[in-house]
XYZ file of C-alpha atoms in Angstrom:
701
model
C 70.649 43.214 -62.389
C 68.683 41.488 -65.107
C 65.045 40.374 -63.939
C 64.407 37.832 -66.910
C 60.895 36.286 -67.547
C 60.634 32.373 -69.230
C 58.666 32.596 -72.485
C 56.799 30.099 -72.045
C 55.785 31.440 -68.299
C 52.791 34.382 -69.097
C 53.779 36.269 -64.868
C 51.218 38.520 -63.764
C 51.898 41.748 -62.374
C 51.008 40.473 -59.404
C 53.872 37.837 -59.279
C 56.824 38.663 -56.432
C 54.963 41.374 -55.028
C 54.003 44.033 -58.002
C 51.409 45.586 -58.184
C 49.265 47.231 -60.677
C 47.774 50.894 -59.731
C 44.604 50.382 -61.122
C 43.238 54.480 -62.192
C 39.500 55.780 -62.229
C 36.651 54.562 -65.006
C 34.860 57.103 -66.555
C 31.473 56.946 -69.120
C 29.282 59.610 -69.680
C 25.237 58.440 -70.255
C 23.565 60.304 -72.487
C 20.251 61.418 -72.555
C 18.534 63.933 -75.759
C 15.134 63.655 -74.196
C 16.388 64.575 -70.396
C 18.265 67.703 -69.721
C 19.823 65.939 -66.611
C 22.910 64.239 -68.044
C 25.698 62.302 -66.335
C 29.048 63.515 -66.477
C 31.125 61.056 -64.500
C 30.444 57.801 -63.064
C 33.839 55.648 -61.341
C 35.042 54.283 -59.059
C 35.922 55.211 -55.328
C 39.286 54.710 -54.822
C 39.967 56.198 -51.490
C 41.040 53.875 -48.113
C 37.674 50.802 -47.939
C 37.752 52.729 -44.217
C 36.919 55.802 -45.187
C 34.305 54.800 -47.508
C 32.186 53.096 -44.847
C 29.228 55.717 -44.210
C 25.358 55.632 -42.607
C 22.053 57.003 -43.955
C 20.852 60.779 -43.098
C 17.464 60.366 -43.507
C 17.591 63.273 -45.350
C 16.882 61.370 -49.280
C 16.000 58.485 -50.999
C 18.289 55.249 -52.259
C 16.951 54.853 -56.289
C 18.274 52.633 -58.840
C 19.955 55.287 -59.944
C 20.584 58.930 -59.475
C 16.963 60.862 -58.506
C 17.521 63.438 -60.854
C 17.818 61.016 -64.595
C 14.839 60.667 -65.927
C 13.099 56.737 -64.508
C 14.913 56.574 -61.749
C 13.175 54.501 -59.366
C 13.024 54.869 -55.466
C 14.523 51.620 -53.917
C 13.703 52.829 -50.751
C 11.846 55.903 -48.385
C 14.171 57.865 -46.091
C 11.740 56.606 -43.356
C 13.310 52.622 -44.491
C 16.907 54.278 -44.143
C 16.955 55.978 -41.191
C 15.530 52.637 -39.553
C 18.680 50.854 -41.792
C 20.594 54.278 -39.825
C 19.599 53.541 -36.313
C 19.897 49.352 -36.804
C 21.635 46.953 -33.620
C 22.867 44.841 -36.365
C 26.402 45.369 -38.072
C 25.754 44.032 -40.911
C 23.339 46.752 -41.722
C 26.729 48.425 -42.144
C 26.897 50.828 -45.363
C 29.880 51.717 -48.014
C 29.736 54.158 -50.813
C 31.847 52.161 -53.440
C 31.024 54.390 -56.525
C 30.391 57.907 -57.729
C 28.950 59.377 -60.608
C 28.415 63.752 -61.283
C 25.981 65.300 -62.914
C 26.198 68.532 -65.352
C 24.123 70.112 -62.299
C 27.333 69.195 -59.659
C 25.033 67.590 -57.888
C 27.264 64.218 -56.557
C 25.423 61.940 -56.490
C 26.940 57.572 -54.393
C 26.055 54.117 -55.306
C 26.238 51.916 -51.584
C 25.521 48.855 -50.524
C 24.902 47.283 -47.230
C 27.314 45.039 -45.803
C 24.458 42.207 -45.947
C 24.085 42.846 -49.758
C 20.745 43.867 -49.253
C 20.062 47.470 -49.739
C 21.374 48.839 -52.494
C 21.225 51.157 -55.061
C 22.345 55.402 -55.730
C 22.548 59.041 -53.126
C 22.038 61.803 -53.493
C 25.200 63.358 -51.633
C 26.052 66.861 -52.121
C 28.008 68.778 -54.419
C 31.669 67.183 -53.588
C 33.106 63.720 -54.827
C 36.041 64.059 -51.190
C 32.926 64.827 -47.973
C 30.269 62.726 -48.046
C 26.859 65.192 -47.109
C 23.301 64.661 -48.420
C 21.676 61.033 -47.682
C 24.861 60.062 -46.184
C 27.307 60.914 -43.874
C 30.772 59.197 -42.130
C 30.076 56.335 -39.900
C 32.986 54.673 -37.695
C 31.898 50.631 -37.530
C 34.069 50.045 -35.167
C 35.355 51.586 -31.700
C 39.387 51.356 -30.911
C 39.715 51.226 -27.103
C 42.512 50.003 -24.613
C 43.496 47.274 -22.647
C 42.397 46.202 -19.621
C 45.337 44.913 -17.414
C 43.221 41.017 -17.639
C 43.740 41.594 -21.407
C 47.152 42.416 -21.056
C 48.384 40.134 -18.259
C 46.371 37.060 -19.196
C 46.787 34.347 -21.379
C 43.871 32.893 -23.201
C 42.324 29.801 -25.487
C 39.380 30.126 -27.548
C 36.426 28.653 -25.183
C 34.047 26.591 -27.629
C 36.784 26.263 -30.331
C 34.046 24.309 -33.948
C 33.002 26.199 -37.018
C 30.233 28.093 -36.189
C 30.262 31.828 -37.485
C 28.350 33.084 -34.042
C 31.570 35.629 -33.613
C 33.053 33.454 -30.868
C 34.308 30.656 -32.054
C 36.453 31.425 -34.856
C 38.566 34.584 -35.818
C 37.830 36.689 -37.419
C 39.645 38.948 -40.152
C 38.536 42.507 -38.681
C 35.479 41.816 -36.021
C 32.037 40.659 -37.916
C 30.451 42.865 -40.395
C 32.584 45.953 -39.784
C 34.495 45.890 -43.195
C 32.640 45.063 -46.524
C 33.589 41.428 -47.455
C 36.357 40.848 -44.969
C 35.379 37.631 -43.584
C 36.870 35.267 -41.506
C 40.504 34.315 -40.943
C 39.581 30.241 -40.146
C 36.213 28.427 -40.756
C 37.388 25.532 -38.321
C 38.603 26.580 -35.610
C 39.345 22.750 -33.482
C 43.113 22.634 -34.337
C 43.898 25.337 -32.684
C 41.785 24.537 -29.487
C 45.027 23.895 -26.575
C 46.720 26.917 -28.522
C 48.028 29.960 -25.480
C 47.099 33.517 -27.028
C 47.851 36.846 -25.543
C 45.491 40.081 -26.476
C 46.918 43.218 -28.209
C 43.957 45.726 -29.244
C 40.715 46.023 -28.261
C 37.500 47.404 -28.766
C 33.128 47.584 -29.934
C 31.247 46.948 -32.188
C 29.237 50.480 -32.592
C 25.959 48.837 -33.842
C 26.562 46.346 -30.920
C 28.452 47.617 -28.499
C 29.644 44.800 -28.067
C 33.624 44.128 -27.164
C 36.391 42.865 -29.560
C 40.080 41.635 -30.011
C 42.561 41.429 -32.029
C 44.554 37.524 -30.188
C 47.942 36.448 -31.881
C 49.656 32.990 -30.428
C 52.368 33.158 -28.304
C 53.989 30.137 -30.183
C 55.001 31.414 -33.890
C 54.261 28.315 -34.997
C 50.597 29.069 -34.245
C 49.488 31.870 -36.020
C 47.315 30.346 -38.671
C 43.912 31.593 -36.147
C 45.341 35.002 -35.118
C 42.394 37.358 -35.839
C 39.696 38.765 -33.798
C 37.669 37.583 -32.012
C 34.073 38.497 -28.898
C 35.946 38.827 -25.913
C 33.842 35.971 -24.517
C 34.485 33.904 -26.340
C 37.768 32.830 -24.883
C 39.205 31.457 -21.043
C 41.835 32.104 -19.697
C 44.340 29.461 -21.033
C 44.075 26.151 -18.402
C 46.436 23.494 -17.132
C 43.749 20.925 -16.995
C 44.780 18.265 -19.514
C 48.069 18.349 -17.673
C 50.263 16.176 -14.916
C 48.459 16.868 -12.052
C 51.448 16.488 -8.876
C 50.405 14.031 -6.103
C 50.175 16.686 -3.202
C 48.311 18.780 -5.708
C 44.323 18.271 -5.712
C 43.547 20.609 -9.159
C 39.806 22.022 -9.173
C 38.098 21.787 -13.043
C 35.653 24.991 -13.059
C 32.999 25.023 -15.405
C 30.339 26.894 -16.903
C 27.488 26.722 -15.031
C 24.687 27.721 -18.061
C 27.403 26.375 -20.739
C 28.775 23.813 -18.496
C 32.006 24.674 -21.118
C 35.475 24.155 -19.014
C 36.712 28.108 -17.484
C 40.313 27.450 -16.217
C 41.572 25.114 -13.181
C 44.212 25.297 -10.492
C 46.274 23.336 -8.927
C 46.231 23.792 -5.187
C 49.380 22.270 -3.745
C 50.024 21.032 -0.201
C 53.720 20.193 1.292
C 53.956 16.802 2.545
C 49.993 15.658 1.452
C 50.021 12.037 0.543
C 48.523 10.963 -3.069
C 45.790 9.614 -2.329
C 44.577 11.464 0.470
C 41.427 13.520 1.545
C 41.814 17.234 0.524
C 38.894 17.755 3.801
C 38.003 15.978 6.210
C 34.687 14.331 7.054
C 33.315 15.830 10.699
C 29.622 14.375 11.634
C 28.826 13.677 7.676
C 29.787 17.103 6.627
C 32.707 17.287 4.878
C 35.181 19.877 5.502
C 38.080 22.107 5.081
C 40.896 23.483 7.767
C 40.994 27.790 7.590
C 44.124 28.678 6.506
C 42.858 26.014 3.156
C 39.326 27.217 2.351
C 41.406 30.902 2.223
C 43.944 29.908 0.325
C 41.820 27.985 -2.625
C 38.914 30.788 -1.850
C 42.624 33.677 -3.075
C 43.355 31.604 -5.542
C 40.130 30.389 -7.912
C 39.123 34.162 -7.069
C 42.540 34.891 -9.024
C 42.284 32.694 -11.948
C 38.679 33.228 -12.519
C 38.697 36.934 -11.858
C 40.905 36.875 -15.662
C 38.198 35.861 -17.437
C 35.020 38.290 -15.773
C 33.912 36.325 -13.156
C 34.736 39.189 -10.857
C 33.734 39.035 -6.631
C 33.844 34.676 -6.560
C 33.026 33.653 -2.879
C 32.877 29.664 -2.142
C 29.040 28.289 -0.952
C 29.722 25.615 1.259
C 28.369 23.068 -0.992
C 31.513 24.145 -3.120
C 33.985 23.600 -0.348
C 32.362 20.501 0.671
C 32.674 20.024 -3.866
C 36.742 20.210 -2.790
C 36.617 18.711 0.831
C 36.262 15.295 -0.481
C 39.055 16.146 -3.328
C 41.784 13.478 -3.154
C 45.837 14.640 -3.704
C 46.909 13.477 -7.265
C 43.526 13.748 -9.105
C 40.741 16.512 -10.044
C 37.625 18.359 -9.147
C 35.570 20.402 -10.691
C 32.327 22.909 -9.530
C 30.387 24.939 -11.793
C 30.719 28.662 -11.293
C 27.800 31.135 -11.846
C 29.364 34.176 -14.533
C 28.096 37.600 -13.396
C 26.229 40.213 -15.662
C 29.074 42.282 -17.219
C 29.466 45.573 -16.445
C 26.533 47.982 -18.842
C 25.306 45.053 -19.905
C 22.419 42.978 -18.970
C 22.072 39.399 -19.015
C 18.027 37.820 -21.185
C 18.234 34.407 -19.949
C 16.285 33.063 -22.354
C 13.943 30.406 -20.327
C 10.883 27.074 -21.892
C 7.132 27.591 -20.413
C 9.027 25.211 -17.434
C 11.970 27.338 -16.274
C 14.595 25.675 -17.620
C 17.478 27.297 -19.154
C 18.091 27.553 -22.834
C 20.281 30.986 -23.320
C 21.249 34.234 -22.495
C 22.651 36.534 -24.181
C 24.425 40.464 -22.957
C 22.602 43.897 -23.510
C 23.866 47.012 -23.933
C 24.002 50.372 -26.079
C 25.845 53.345 -26.198
C 24.293 54.912 -22.732
C 24.905 51.757 -20.653
C 25.267 53.048 -17.300
C 25.236 50.810 -14.147
C 22.249 50.684 -11.810
C 19.982 52.435 -14.913
C 16.981 50.914 -16.075
C 17.411 49.153 -19.966
C 13.644 51.758 -20.519
C 11.649 54.564 -19.650
C 8.084 54.622 -17.011
C 5.952 55.669 -19.504
C 2.901 56.921 -17.450
C 2.688 53.341 -15.014
C 4.265 50.913 -18.310
C 7.547 50.056 -18.603
C 9.167 50.608 -22.976
C 11.474 49.536 -24.576
C 12.888 52.692 -27.499
C 12.778 51.497 -30.742
C 15.754 51.121 -31.201
C 16.739 48.655 -28.162
C 13.745 46.428 -29.641
C 15.647 46.072 -32.301
C 18.421 44.865 -31.481
C 17.879 42.922 -28.092
C 15.129 40.981 -31.117
C 17.722 40.354 -32.960
C 20.122 39.265 -30.525
C 17.511 36.502 -28.128
C 15.986 35.376 -32.143
C 19.313 34.408 -32.954
C 20.262 33.003 -29.460
C 17.210 30.341 -30.101
C 17.849 29.380 -33.119
C 17.479 25.641 -33.073
C 15.941 25.198 -30.201
C 12.854 24.480 -31.190
C 11.545 27.812 -29.266
C 10.334 31.276 -30.487
C 9.830 34.268 -28.189
C 5.738 34.528 -29.463
C 3.649 32.537 -31.434
C 5.602 34.877 -34.115
C 8.644 35.391 -33.269
C 8.232 38.988 -31.230
C 8.818 40.403 -28.222
C 5.489 40.756 -26.667
C 4.720 43.960 -25.017
C 4.992 42.150 -21.530
C 8.435 40.790 -22.211
C 9.807 44.088 -23.598
C 8.096 45.280 -19.806
C 10.653 43.180 -17.706
C 13.914 44.333 -19.495
C 12.438 47.514 -20.224
C 12.515 47.731 -16.162
C 16.052 45.746 -15.285
C 18.878 47.948 -15.080
C 21.736 47.391 -16.613
C 24.096 45.110 -14.175
C 21.496 43.202 -13.437
C 19.626 39.316 -15.942
C 15.772 39.217 -16.100
C 14.452 35.908 -17.587
C 12.313 35.190 -20.622
C 9.746 32.621 -20.711
C 9.343 31.756 -24.452
C 7.417 28.974 -26.289
C 7.902 25.971 -28.395
C 8.542 26.814 -31.516
C 6.186 24.721 -32.925
C 4.352 22.454 -29.746
C 4.322 18.570 -29.634
C 0.687 17.423 -30.567
C -0.956 13.979 -28.248
C 0.230 12.170 -30.595
C 3.811 12.617 -31.761
C 7.196 12.678 -29.424
C 10.254 15.708 -30.031
C 13.331 13.932 -29.510
C 15.487 17.687 -28.520
C 19.582 16.271 -29.656
C 21.812 18.531 -27.575
C 26.023 18.491 -27.604
C 28.104 17.517 -24.418
C 27.549 21.274 -23.270
C 24.133 21.537 -23.398
C 23.674 23.361 -27.085
C 20.729 22.702 -29.283
C 21.468 21.513 -32.444
C 18.382 20.360 -33.444
C 14.925 18.375 -33.495
C 12.980 15.720 -35.359
C 9.195 15.302 -34.699
C 8.483 11.385 -34.890
C 4.176 10.937 -35.465
C 2.531 7.410 -33.189
C 1.523 5.095 -35.426
C -1.364 3.008 -35.651
C 0.190 -0.032 -33.631
C 1.875 1.845 -32.022
C 1.647 1.768 -28.254
C 4.188 3.686 -26.816
C 5.938 6.089 -27.699
C 9.009 4.537 -27.137
C 8.160 2.011 -29.914
C 8.116 5.291 -32.182
C 10.740 6.182 -31.778
C 12.439 2.481 -32.241
C 10.033 2.882 -35.837
C 11.854 6.088 -36.677
C 15.408 4.418 -35.718
C 14.942 1.081 -37.254
C 16.951 -0.099 -34.986
C 16.912 0.390 -31.128
C 19.019 3.650 -29.974
C 18.814 1.660 -26.040
C 19.943 -1.227 -27.115
C 23.910 -1.782 -25.054
C 25.829 -2.928 -28.528
C 27.629 -0.221 -29.291
C 27.346 -1.636 -33.538
C 23.059 -1.217 -32.908
C 22.974 1.952 -30.641
C 24.775 4.061 -33.122
C 22.754 3.192 -35.830
C 19.575 3.846 -34.222
C 20.936 7.490 -33.255
C 22.402 7.466 -36.793
C 19.325 7.065 -38.428
C 17.549 9.319 -35.883
C 20.063 12.471 -35.740
C 19.678 11.964 -39.378
C 15.731 12.606 -39.334
C 17.058 16.087 -36.992
C 19.031 17.883 -39.605
C 22.015 16.933 -37.422
C 25.559 15.962 -38.765
C 28.212 15.833 -37.478
C 27.316 12.913 -34.450
C 27.861 10.092 -33.048
C 26.960 8.811 -29.778
C 30.462 6.866 -28.951
C 32.450 9.192 -26.997
C 29.494 9.723 -23.910
C 30.547 8.712 -21.240
C 28.611 6.640 -19.362
C 26.741 9.032 -17.514
C 25.374 10.379 -20.974
C 24.537 7.455 -21.596
C 22.815 6.071 -18.385
C 20.791 9.720 -18.251
C 19.375 8.843 -22.624
C 18.260 5.479 -21.782
C 16.758 7.153 -18.050
C 14.993 10.064 -21.434
C 13.868 7.020 -23.841
C 12.260 4.857 -21.394
C 10.063 7.559 -19.734
C 9.379 9.731 -24.234
C 6.280 10.013 -23.689
C 2.986 11.437 -25.890
C 3.397 15.298 -26.530
C 6.278 15.729 -24.712
C 9.978 16.172 -26.207
C 13.220 14.408 -25.094
C 16.486 15.708 -24.170
C 19.012 13.453 -25.941
C 22.776 14.328 -25.373
C 25.583 13.381 -28.679
C 28.827 13.843 -29.360
C 30.622 15.974 -31.681
C 32.631 12.993 -34.544
C 36.650 14.308 -34.021
C 36.989 15.709 -37.389
C 40.432 14.100 -39.288
C 42.255 16.243 -41.901
C 42.901 14.657 -44.970
C 46.868 15.619 -45.392
C 49.015 15.830 -42.461
C 51.627 18.306 -44.977
C 52.149 18.755 -48.606
C 55.033 19.636 -50.461
C 55.411 21.708 -54.114
C 57.431 20.575 -56.910
C 58.288 22.822 -59.569
C 57.606 18.972 -62.769
C 60.022 20.438 -65.207
C 62.073 19.921 -66.896
C 65.431 18.134 -66.208
C 67.554 17.817 -69.479
C 66.003 17.774 -72.655
C 64.752 14.361 -72.348
C 64.072 13.998 -69.012
C 61.655 15.771 -66.676
C 62.188 16.136 -62.754
C 60.940 17.282 -59.419
C 62.046 19.978 -58.284
C 61.552 21.063 -54.682
C 60.036 24.583 -53.779
C 60.615 25.778 -50.633
C 59.383 29.839 -51.011
C 57.059 30.877 -53.177
C 54.770 33.908 -53.798
C 50.820 32.325 -53.470
C 48.126 33.751 -56.035
C 47.862 36.818 -53.604
C 51.086 37.820 -53.527
C 51.912 36.576 -50.327
C 55.470 34.901 -49.508
C 55.783 32.507 -47.347
C 58.261 29.427 -46.791
C 56.397 25.988 -47.673
C 56.017 24.575 -44.542
C 53.377 28.257 -44.132
C 51.541 27.135 -46.753
C 51.349 23.548 -45.686
C 49.770 24.164 -42.957
C 47.569 26.484 -44.710
C 46.000 24.024 -46.752
C 46.324 20.663 -43.602
C 43.572 22.710 -42.332
C 41.221 24.058 -45.130
C 37.409 22.870 -44.712
C 36.980 21.445 -48.330
C 39.793 18.735 -47.582
C 38.208 17.933 -43.462
C 35.802 15.919 -42.592
C 35.377 12.828 -41.109
C 36.871 9.057 -41.400
C 35.463 7.464 -43.910
C 34.622 11.210 -46.180
C 35.011 11.164 -49.284
C 37.694 14.327 -50.660
C 37.131 15.291 -54.530
C 39.162 16.246 -57.046
C 37.042 19.895 -56.846
C 36.935 20.791 -53.237
C 41.388 19.839 -53.478
C 41.246 22.416 -56.345
C 38.573 24.479 -54.419
C 41.367 24.017 -50.946
C 44.226 25.206 -53.993
C 41.963 28.308 -54.887
C 40.832 29.101 -51.515
C 44.382 29.419 -49.959
C 45.110 31.597 -53.389
C 48.125 27.802 -54.332
C 45.832 26.773 -57.384
C 48.523 29.670 -59.170
C 52.078 29.977 -57.183
C 54.849 32.125 -58.024
C 58.986 31.420 -57.421
C 62.103 32.544 -58.265
C 65.355 31.493 -58.596
C 69.272 32.567 -59.462
C 71.852 30.722 -61.829
C 68.981 29.095 -64.128
C 70.659 25.560 -65.440
C 71.359 25.329 -69.067
C 67.995 24.156 -70.870
C 64.473 24.895 -68.661
C 65.165 23.980 -64.437
C 66.373 26.587 -62.063
C 69.570 25.917 -60.640
C 69.916 27.887 -57.354
C 66.201 28.292 -56.293
C 65.814 32.330 -54.103
C 64.634 32.021 -50.511
C 63.425 34.699 -47.909
C 66.564 36.531 -46.750
C 67.345 36.703 -51.190
C 64.841 39.684 -51.235
C 64.759 43.327 -49.593
C 62.752 44.855 -47.375
C 61.662 48.523 -46.956
C 60.206 48.493 -50.099
C 63.456 46.631 -52.312
C 62.193 44.046 -54.201
C 65.209 41.880 -53.296
C 68.414 41.830 -51.495
C 71.671 43.662 -52.056
C 73.702 40.000 -52.365
C 71.364 39.556 -55.878
C 73.117 42.424 -57.278
C 74.561 41.753 -61.031
C 72.456 38.311 -60.979
C 70.492 37.016 -63.811
C 66.914 36.165 -61.899
C 64.089 33.954 -63.292
C 60.378 33.986 -62.104
C 58.533 30.871 -62.703
C 54.893 31.234 -63.032
C 53.130 27.964 -62.117
C 49.599 25.881 -61.780
C 48.384 23.027 -60.630
C 44.814 21.221 -60.773
C 43.747 18.320 -59.459
C 43.255 15.424 -61.198
C 41.738 10.825 -61.408
C 44.272 9.332 -61.061
C 47.012 11.723 -61.911
C 49.918 11.987 -60.109
C 49.984 16.100 -60.200
C 48.489 15.144 -57.499
C 50.113 12.333 -55.262
C 50.716 10.442 -51.895
C 54.512 11.710 -50.598
C 56.525 8.798 -50.013
C 59.973 9.427 -48.887
C 59.608 11.719 -52.177
C 58.854 9.280 -54.654
C 55.342 11.472 -56.189
C 54.059 8.107 -58.372
C 51.221 7.065 -56.306
C 47.957 9.372 -57.306
C 46.657 10.441 -53.963
C 42.998 10.313 -56.434
C 41.460 7.078 -57.583
C 40.213 6.647 -61.740
C 36.657 8.417 -59.923
C 38.375 11.355 -59.244
C 38.056 10.721 -55.167
C 40.169 9.422 -52.179
C 38.601 8.595 -48.290
C 39.888 10.112 -45.210
C 41.674 8.412 -42.511
C 42.136 7.635 -39.011
C 46.079 8.755 -40.151
C 46.934 11.582 -42.207
C 48.818 11.448 -45.170
C 51.357 13.451 -46.848
C 50.874 14.884 -49.431
C 53.275 16.275 -52.790
C 51.781 18.491 -54.860
C 53.345 18.460 -59.344
C 52.775 22.044 -60.360
C 53.577 22.095 -64.159
C-alpha cells in the first residue's frame, strides 16, 4: 500500500491519528560563582495522574532549586501544610518538571490546579519516587455503584450553564486532573436526555460524590461525562400524555421548587375529570387502598434520588385526593439529609431559607458530632472550618447575604455546626452583605426555582414620595404595567442595573406576575423587594453544519466536494453528523434571538471544536486535484491498524484542509439544498440569531 501526500498540502503528524512521541529535553545551568549546579532539567513524561502530589510540609517552595544561588522562597512549610489540608480540589498539586543537581539532589517544579501556587521543591534523591517535600496523592477515590445508581435512569436536574459541578458535565470530576475541564458548557440541549450511571466515586478533598453518566441513546452522547450525583434526578415522564384513568403526581423539592420526578396513579374504570378522592364534611380524603398504593409508588420513585423514608402527610393526601383523572397535581417534598453528612441551611436575618450545602469528611459517621467539645465550647477542626466556610461562601454568592461582616464563620456559627451530628441539619443565620439604607430600596431578582440572580439598590430622589416611584424612575418605564411591551422594557432596564443577563418576564406564570406586582406595590424604603424572572430560551444559530472541500474539479473549474468522514485537528475521527452536533451546541454560536454572532465567534467555535483544520483521505484519486472516492469509517482499521485489510494495494491520498470565516464570504454559507453561494456573514462580518436556526455549509480549502 502506498500513501501519497499532496504536494500542495503541509500534512501534520497528527493527521489520521499519528502522534509524535516527544523526547525528554534537558538543559544545563552553570554558574562560576556557585558550587551547586543543575545537571539536568526535564519535563516529566509519566502518566499525568501519577504526577498528582501533595505537600508534606518538610520543604518550602522556591522560585528555583533552593540550593542554587539567588533562590527565593515562594511559600513556607507552614503555608504548604495548610495547602495540603485544604478542602478544595482546586488546591490539588501537579508535578511537571524535574531537575537534578551535581550533588544528587532532585527538585520538582509543581503547580496547584488553580495556578495560584507554583515553584520548585526538594523531592529527595530519586527521579522515580516523590520524597522530601512531596508525596503522591490520589485526587479521586473510585467507589462501587449503589443499587439505585445501577438500576435507575437519570436526567440532569437543573440544566444550564453554571460551572457549579452539578449543572454541566466534566471530562473528569472537577479539579481532579490538571487542566481537564468541562465536557459541555451548556447542558440545556440535553435537558430531556435519559442517562445511565456507569462509574462513581468521591473527590478526596471535598468528599462529595461524583458519577459518570452515559446517554441511553447514542445520538445524545454529547454531554456524557462526570457530574455530582446531587445534580441528577430520576428520569421523569412529566411531559408525556396523561391517561384518562390516571392522576399524575408531580413531585418537586420544597427547598428549590425544582422538579424531582412524577408518578402516574391509575385506577381501572375511573372517568376522566372525576376526583381521585372524596370530600367528607369539608375534608378531602383518599380511600385506604388508594392511600397505601400511592404511598408505596411515590416512596419508591423518590428513593431512587435519595429522598428515602418518605411518608405522605395529611395535607399532601388531601391535595392528591383533589386531583382529577386525566390531569396532574403537584406536591412538595423535603429531601432528608444525606447519610454521613451534615446539611447546613443558610437563612436570611428573618429566617427565610437562602440555600443549603451538605458537608462530610473522611471520618464522618452518622450520629457523630462534626466538631469536638473543648471544655464548655464546641469547636471545629481547622480543616473542617476551612472547608465548610469555603462551601458556604460559595453558596451565598450573588444572594446579597454573607456569613458575617467579613464573610467568615463566627465563633457562634462554628459552635452551632460543631455540635450538629452527621445525618442531621443545622440552620445558620446570615447577614445582609450591604444593608439597605432608609433612603434606598433594593430589588432582588430570583429565577423561577428561587435561585438568586442578582440585586440592585436604588436611591430615593428628592421628589420621590414612595419606593415605587424610585423604582419606576430607575426603570424608565412602569414595571407594574399590564402592557407586555411596557413591562418588558421596565424589567430589561432594572435587570441591566442588577447585572442580570438572559432573563425576562415573558414566560412567567400568571401567579408569578401577580406576586411581582404585589411586591412592587408593597415596596418600602429600607427594604428589599424580591422579583421573579424567567430564563430567556437560548437559540442555536444553526440546525446543522455540512463540510466541503472546495477543490479543483478539473483544470478550469472548482467544485464543493462533501466530506462525510473526517478527522479533527486533535486526531479524533468521526462522521460529519457528529462533528456537526458539536458545532451546533458550541456556546460561541448560541444566544438569544436577536443576538449577533461575529466572524470571530465563528472562528472561535471552529477552534474550540478543533475543526478549523481537518483531515480526510481518499482512494483512486482523479487525474487532477479532486479526490475520487472518499474513505468512510469502515475503510479504517482497528486494533492498532490504520487501514482496513480491504485497503491493501490501494493508493491513499491524505488531505489537510483549513477554514477561516470572513465577512461576506461564502466559505461559511447558507446551505440551501446544496447551494453554498449565499454568505452567512454580512459585509460587517455578522449574522443575527433567529428564532429558527439555519443550515450552514463550511467550505474548507
